[in-house]
C-alpha positions as a printed Julia matrix, in Angstrom:
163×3 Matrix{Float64}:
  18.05    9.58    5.44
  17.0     7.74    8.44
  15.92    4.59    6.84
  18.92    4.51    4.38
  21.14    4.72    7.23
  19.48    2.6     9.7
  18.78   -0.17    6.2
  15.64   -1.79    8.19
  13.59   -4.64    6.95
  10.7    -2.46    6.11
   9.99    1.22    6.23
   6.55    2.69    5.88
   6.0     6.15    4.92
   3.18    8.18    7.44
   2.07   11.74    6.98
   2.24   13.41   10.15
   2.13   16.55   11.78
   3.42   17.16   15.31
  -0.04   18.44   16.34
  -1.78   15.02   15.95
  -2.42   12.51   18.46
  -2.35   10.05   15.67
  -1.94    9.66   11.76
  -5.85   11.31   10.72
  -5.36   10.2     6.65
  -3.25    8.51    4.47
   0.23   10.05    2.56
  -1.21   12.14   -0.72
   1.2    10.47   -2.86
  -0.43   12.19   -5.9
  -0.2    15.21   -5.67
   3.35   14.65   -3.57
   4.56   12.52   -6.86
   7.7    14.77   -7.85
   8.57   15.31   -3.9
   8.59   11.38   -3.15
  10.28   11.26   -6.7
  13.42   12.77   -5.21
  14.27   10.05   -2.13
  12.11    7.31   -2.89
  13.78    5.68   -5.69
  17.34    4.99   -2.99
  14.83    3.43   -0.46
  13.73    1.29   -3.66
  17.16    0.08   -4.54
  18.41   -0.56   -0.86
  17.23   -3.68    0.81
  14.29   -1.97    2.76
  10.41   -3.05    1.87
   8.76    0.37    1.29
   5.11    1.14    1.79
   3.05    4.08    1.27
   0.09    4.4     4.43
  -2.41    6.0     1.85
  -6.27    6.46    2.06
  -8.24    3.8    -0.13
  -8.35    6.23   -3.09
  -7.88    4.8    -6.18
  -6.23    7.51   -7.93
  -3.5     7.06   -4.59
  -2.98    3.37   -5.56
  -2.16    4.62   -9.35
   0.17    6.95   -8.12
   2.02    4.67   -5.68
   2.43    2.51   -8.43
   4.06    5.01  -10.47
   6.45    6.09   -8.25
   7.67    2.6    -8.1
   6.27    1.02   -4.49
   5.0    -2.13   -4.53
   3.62   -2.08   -0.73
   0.99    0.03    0.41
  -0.91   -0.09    3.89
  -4.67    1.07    3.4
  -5.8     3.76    6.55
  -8.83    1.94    7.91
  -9.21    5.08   10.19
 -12.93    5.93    8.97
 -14.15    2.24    8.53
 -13.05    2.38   12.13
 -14.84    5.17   13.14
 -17.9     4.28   11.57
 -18.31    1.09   12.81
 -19.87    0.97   15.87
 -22.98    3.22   14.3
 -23.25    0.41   11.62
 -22.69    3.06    9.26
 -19.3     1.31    7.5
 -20.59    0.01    4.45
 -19.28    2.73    2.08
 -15.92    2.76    3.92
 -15.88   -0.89    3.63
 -16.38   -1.03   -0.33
 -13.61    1.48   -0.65
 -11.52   -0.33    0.95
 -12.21   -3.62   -1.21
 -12.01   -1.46   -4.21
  -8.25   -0.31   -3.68
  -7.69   -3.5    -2.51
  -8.81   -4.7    -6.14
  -6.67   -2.09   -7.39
  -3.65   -3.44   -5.42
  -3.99   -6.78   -7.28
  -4.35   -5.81  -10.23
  -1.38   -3.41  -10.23
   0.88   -6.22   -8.51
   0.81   -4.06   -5.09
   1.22   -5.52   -1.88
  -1.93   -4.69    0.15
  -2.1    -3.94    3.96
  -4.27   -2.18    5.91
  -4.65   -0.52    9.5
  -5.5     2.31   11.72
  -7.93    1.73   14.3
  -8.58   -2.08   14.0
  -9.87   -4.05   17.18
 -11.41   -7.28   18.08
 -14.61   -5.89   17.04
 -14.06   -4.55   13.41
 -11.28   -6.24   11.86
 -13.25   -9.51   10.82
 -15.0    -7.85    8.14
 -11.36   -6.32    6.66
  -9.9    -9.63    7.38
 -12.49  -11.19    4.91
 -11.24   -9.07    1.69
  -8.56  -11.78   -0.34
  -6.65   -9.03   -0.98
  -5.29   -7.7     1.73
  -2.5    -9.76    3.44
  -1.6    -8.14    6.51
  -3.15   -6.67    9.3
  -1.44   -3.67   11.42
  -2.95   -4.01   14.5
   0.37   -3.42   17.17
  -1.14   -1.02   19.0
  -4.75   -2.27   19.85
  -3.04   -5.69   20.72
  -0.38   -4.14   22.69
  -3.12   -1.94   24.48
  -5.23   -4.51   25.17
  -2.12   -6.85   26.56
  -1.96   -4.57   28.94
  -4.82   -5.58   30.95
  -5.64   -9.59   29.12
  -1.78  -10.08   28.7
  -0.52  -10.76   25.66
  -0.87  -14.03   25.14
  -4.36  -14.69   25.25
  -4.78  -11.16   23.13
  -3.17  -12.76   20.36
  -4.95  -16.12   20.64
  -8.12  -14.05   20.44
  -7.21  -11.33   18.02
  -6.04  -15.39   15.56
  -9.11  -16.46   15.7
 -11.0   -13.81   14.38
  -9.09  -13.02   11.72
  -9.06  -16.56   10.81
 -12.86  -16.59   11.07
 -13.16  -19.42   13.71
 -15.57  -17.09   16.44
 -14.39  -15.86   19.8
């Protein structure tokens, strides 16, 4: 009701539950299909760009694409996690998997959660993903570099020119 009323330029759809500090998975549009049935197609027709924040499951991709949504933003949360024990490979290939899946389905692919100067190269790297949402490790780290030179930074990495 929000987002019809409000009409913004894009509207993403988070699971969340009051307890959490921060989104811990992706939407479970599958098994969710006949819920998101029953509001999702007015978002559709309005002038709002919808996306699903969904794990990197391909049987989530399928379903988004049934229901309609041509945008989804991939929850890097556990590539994120993993990282710094160089233990993100299988996280990693999941995500380039769905991110397959995306293109071949004709689905926008994003991804965040958790991205930082220090992991997003490597998601930055997969062709299929076109957008990084990073707003809150930039605006974090603006706090103390400014933001400015956070951006500059955050640019070149993601456009594979070093530090």
């Amino acid at each position: 009701d929000i987002c019809l009323e409000v009409d913004p330029y894009a509207c993403c759809i988070v699971p969340e539950r009051r307890e959490e500090l921060t989104t811990e998975g992706g939407l479970d549009v599958k098994n969710q299909q006949h819920y998101l049935g029953q509001f999702i197609p007015d978002i559709l027709s309005s002038n709002t760009k919808l996306s699903f924040f969904i794990d990197p499951e391909l049987d989530q991709i399928k379903a988004t694409h049934d229901l309609g949504v041509r945008v989804v933003e991939i929850h890097t949360g556990k590539f994120s996690r993993y990282f710094n024990d160089k233990n993100h490979s299988f996280e990693l290939n999941r995500i380039k998997k769905a991110a397959d899946l995306c293109m071949e389905l004709g689905i926008d692919c994003h991804a965040g959660h958790g991205l930082n100067f220090q992991n997003s190269e490597e998601i930055s790297r997969i062709p299929n993903i076109i957008e990084l949402n990073v707003g809150h490790f930039l605006i974090s780290n603006a706090v103390i570099d400014g933001l400015e030179p956070t951006i500059k930074k955050f640019m070149k990495i993601i456009n594979h020119s070093g530090i």
